[in-house]
Structures are given as structure tokens and as C-alpha cells.
Amino acid sequence: MGDTLGDIDLVNPDNYVERVPFEWFDHLREDHPVVWHPEPSPNQGFWAVTRYEDLTNVHMDWRTYSSELGAVALEELDDEQLEVRKSMLETDPPRHTELRKICSKRFSARGVGQYEDWIRDVARSVLDDALPTGEFDFVSEISRDLPIRFLCSIFTVPQEDAPQLIAWGDSMIANQDPDLSAAVVDKVDTEAYRLLPFRSPTALKVFEYADRQRDQRLADPADDVLQALTIAQSEGVLNEREFHNYFGVLMIAGNETTRHTISHGMLALMQHPEQLELLREQPALIPNATEEILRWATPVLHFRRTAARDAELHGQSIAAGDKVVTWYISANRDPEMFPDPYTFDVTRTPNDHVTFGPGGPHFCLGAHLARLETKILFQELIPRLDTIELTGPVERIRSNFVNGIKRMPVRVSTK
Ligand code: HEM
């Protein structure tokens, strides 16, 4: 990988299977905060941005660091792919603003706040089912259920569809893990799926599902997010492909990320029992702890932008067309921003993490929702726990994009 990087390879998904390679990020942040990182063909390589301040500058300056020319993941798309796979994530203002407006109110603090009691009920019923069994997989029995059941609720699709939607979401976003996807992007030929989001054939099933839901709403209108998308399509604000991609993004973005936050949060509390004890004694700290859990978890490792014009970042000349990859996982451990960044401290304040992005037009649409779900889950769980311990290895998703836990066997005793 060249002299500067030594053996650092941020691309190979195998390098994230055991753990996040934090020492590589520490080294880059310290010595090479903006550095050219080569990639295996057909990709061209990218600028790796690892400091908090630089990451923030990139995300705020959307005119220079465009999403329209290629965003989200490392995959390099030709014009045709960019056009058909485009969602709000891959647009710049003013089009981005139009797209986001379609359902931004429903995801505002007020919009999701209306669901607080409902989320609490779901959290209780998920815990009622899981905890009495004593030994179970925390991911499949607890973390996975809450986010998808909530999404089913705001989409008003049947709760029975949740397992199917989970499986589809997993196979799309975890497209580097053979355990979760049959079309693993760096292992099998996925050329036939080049026009689909995440290069995943599963996207077609998600699209058909979205069509059925839209047709139902045309016949029998509902007051939900899908209705907003259906209206936007009938009014010509979204074409059919954009309607599909919009639905896909909401389904995927809102599902896995929150699940991993909850799993990482529980793992951190098991590994730092004094912090769990503190929350037991002072439950009023749980909202603050939620922010530390989000920083600690950083479920999305990076996002990407493409330079729309020549620029300079931290003394490096960036050329128009260059790929610029911002590593949230590194920025959230930047000692300039977070004293003792490797200390898990539920009392940490301030805690301006970039888990949802640093701000700017693409700041996570679901941030209020994810915060609320995480907070409520731990508010309901912690008072019930007497003891909790791991009973086997924690298995991670093979991915350079999501910091995900797929299995976490635990034994619990309750009060
Ligand atoms: C802990 C859970 C979550 C994490 C870590 C997360 C993370 C992110 C990140 C890093 C971005 C990009 C920010 C940027 O480019 O600056 C993003 C965007 C987005 N997120 Fe989330 N997210 C989470 C939950 C959700 C939920 C629950 C939803 C809603 C269903 C959601 C919907 C979206 C959407 C639609 C975007 C694109 C926004 C845009 O391009 O304007 N996310 N998220």
C-alpha cells in the first residue's frame, strides 16, 4: 500500500472482522490526516480524511465536496449507475432539499416524539419475550426487533413483514458478508446488478414490496411516510426509480444502524460494569449515556463525497473528480475533540459526536428517531437487569462500511 500507509488497508473488509483497526486510524489522524489511499481495481483510490475538523469541513462544503457526483460507499459509479441508483443521499441542493422535504417533518423531534409511548410499549414487549429465557442472542432477540417494528409502524405496513424486511435490509447493506448476502461484492461477479442500490439483487424484492404498498395507498390513503412518497410520485416530484430508492434508503438506513447502536451499547456496558452500575443508580443519566453509546458505536464507519472542483484540504491538493472518504469512526476518537477518547464515559459532556454526520444538508434524517429508540430501550432494560454476561464470542459483520455486530450471546438474570 505504499510507504506512507505501510500495512494500513482501510478497504479490505476482512480487516474489520475481528475488531475496528483503531491503531491505524490513530496513526493516520496523527501523522497523515488527509492521505491518498490506493484501492484494488476497478476503483481508483481515495483521500482518507480522519480528523474531526477536516471531516466537518468536507460535509459542510457541499459545493466542493459533492454527493451528486458519487456519495456513500467506495464503489465508483458510471453516469448511468449514478442516475438510476440516485436517492437523497446522492443529490446536492437544490434537488436534495426537495427530496428531503417530502418526509422531513415526520422525522423531526416532534414527528417522532409522538411515537414515544408506542416505542416504549414495543421495547417492553421485546424485553418481556427475551429476558425470561435467561440465555439468548442479544442481537436477534433484542437489538434487531425494535428498529424494524418501529419502521413498520411509521410505514403502516404489517408487523408480520418485519422478519422479511430485516433479511432484505441485511443482505443489501451487508453486501460484503457471505453470512448475510449471497451476492458478496468483492467475492462473486455482481455485474448483472450494477444498476441496483448496493449492487444487490435483493433491491428488486424491496422495490416490488414498495410498489404493492403504493398501490394500496392509491386505493386507500393512509397517514404515513409511504403515503407522502406515493403523493410525491403521483405529483411527479419523484419518478418511479426515485420512489423505489427513497423507500429502500429509509428501510435500510433506519434498521441496521440503530440495531448496531443498541448492541454496541450493551457490549460497552458489559465491558464497563461500573458504567452500568452508575446508570442503575442514576437513570437520569441515560439520555447522556445514549450520546456516549452513539459515539462509541459509530455504526456507520465512513461516508464518501466526490470533489466537484479542485480544492485544498489540510494542506493536500484535492483534484476535481477525486473521491474523498470521511471516517466517522476516526473523528469520533479524535483526542482534539474528545478527551480520553478511548474511555467509555456515560457522563461525557460535551459530546458532539459525528455518528449522524457533523451537520450540513445530509445530516441523518433519522437521528431523532435513533436517539429515542436507543434511549428508551436502555431506560426499560437497565432497571430490569440484575446480571448480564457474555456466554460466547461476539461476531462482527464483515464490512468496511458498517460497524456491525451480528451475534452476541448473553446470559441474564433479572430482578
Ligand atoms: C444510530 C442510527 C443511525 C446512524 C448511525 C445513522 C447514520 C447516518 C449517517 C452517518 C448519515 C450521513 C450523514 C452525512 O452525510 O453527513 C445518515 C443519513 C441518513 N440517515 Fe441515518 N443513521 C441512523 C439512523 C437512521 C434512521 C432511524 C433513519 C430513518 C429511517 C435514517 C435515515 C437516514 C437518511 C434518509 C439519511 C440521508 C439524509 C440525506 O441525505 O439528507 N437514519 N445517517
PDB file of N, CA and C in Angstrom, residues 78 141 161 166 174 187 241 263 285 323-324 352 366 386:
ATOM      1  N   ASP A  78     -20.551   4.667 -12.876  1.00  0.00           N
ATOM      2  CA  ASP A  78     -20.566   5.443 -14.123  1.00  0.00           C
ATOM      3  C   ASP A  78     -21.848   6.295 -14.139  1.00  0.00           C
ATOM      4  N   GLU A 141     -32.635 -11.234  19.470  1.00  0.00           N
ATOM      5  CA  GLU A 141     -33.816 -11.165  20.347  1.00  0.00           C
ATOM      6  C   GLU A 141     -34.161  -9.753  20.801  1.00  0.00           C
ATOM      7  N   ASP A 161     -44.470  -8.435   8.514  1.00  0.00           N
ATOM      8  CA  ASP A 161     -43.485  -8.315   7.431  1.00  0.00           C
ATOM      9  C   ASP A 161     -42.079  -8.044   7.969  1.00  0.00           C
ATOM     10  N   ILE A 166     -36.179  -7.243   7.523  1.00  0.00           N
ATOM     11  CA  ILE A 166     -34.861  -7.327   8.157  1.00  0.00           C
ATOM     12  C   ILE A 166     -33.897  -8.083   7.241  1.00  0.00           C
ATOM     13  N   ALA A 174     -25.204  -5.327   4.132  1.00  0.00           N
ATOM     14  CA  ALA A 174     -24.042  -6.157   4.499  1.00  0.00           C
ATOM     15  C   ALA A 174     -23.601  -6.957   3.285  1.00  0.00           C
ATOM     16  N   LYS A 187     -16.466 -10.838  -3.872  1.00  0.00           N
ATOM     17  CA  LYS A 187     -16.179 -12.272  -3.998  1.00  0.00           C
ATOM     18  C   LYS A 187     -16.848 -12.910  -5.221  1.00  0.00           C
ATOM     19  N   ARG A 241     -38.263   5.304 -10.262  1.00  0.00           N
ATOM     20  CA  ARG A 241     -36.995   4.828  -9.708  1.00  0.00           C
ATOM     21  C   ARG A 241     -36.666   5.553  -8.394  1.00  0.00           C
ATOM     22  N   SER A 263     -26.692  -2.879  20.184  1.00  0.00           N
ATOM     23  CA  SER A 263     -25.782  -3.991  20.519  1.00  0.00           C
ATOM     24  C   SER A 263     -24.450  -3.474  21.066  1.00  0.00           C
ATOM     25  N   LEU A 285     -29.218   9.664  33.959  1.00  0.00           N
ATOM     26  CA  LEU A 285     -28.054   9.819  33.077  1.00  0.00           C
ATOM     27  C   LEU A 285     -28.240   9.111  31.729  1.00  0.00           C
ATOM     28  N   LYS A 323     -12.163  11.084  -5.153  1.00  0.00           N
ATOM     29  CA  LYS A 323     -13.062  10.548  -4.127  1.00  0.00           C
ATOM     30  C   LYS A 323     -12.510  10.936  -2.756  1.00  0.00           C
ATOM     31  N   VAL A 324     -13.399  11.420  -1.892  1.00  0.00           N
ATOM     32  CA  VAL A 324     -12.971  11.862  -0.559  1.00  0.00           C
ATOM     33  C   VAL A 324     -13.785  11.071   0.466  1.00  0.00           C
ATOM     34  N   ASP A 352     -20.056  16.089  21.172  1.00  0.00           N
ATOM     35  CA  ASP A 352     -20.516  16.439  19.824  1.00  0.00           C
ATOM     36  C   ASP A 352     -20.035  15.415  18.806  1.00  0.00           C
ATOM     37  N   GLY A 366     -32.831  10.389  10.327  1.00  0.00           N
ATOM     38  CA  GLY A 366     -33.439   9.585  11.384  1.00  0.00           C
ATOM     39  C   GLY A 366     -32.792   9.765  12.754  1.00  0.00           C
ATOM     40  N   ASP A 386     -30.395  -7.742  36.563  1.00  0.00           N
ATOM     41  CA  ASP A 386     -29.622  -7.971  37.765  1.00  0.00           C
ATOM     42  C   ASP A 386     -28.175  -8.225  37.333  1.00  0.00           C
TER      43      ASP A 386
END
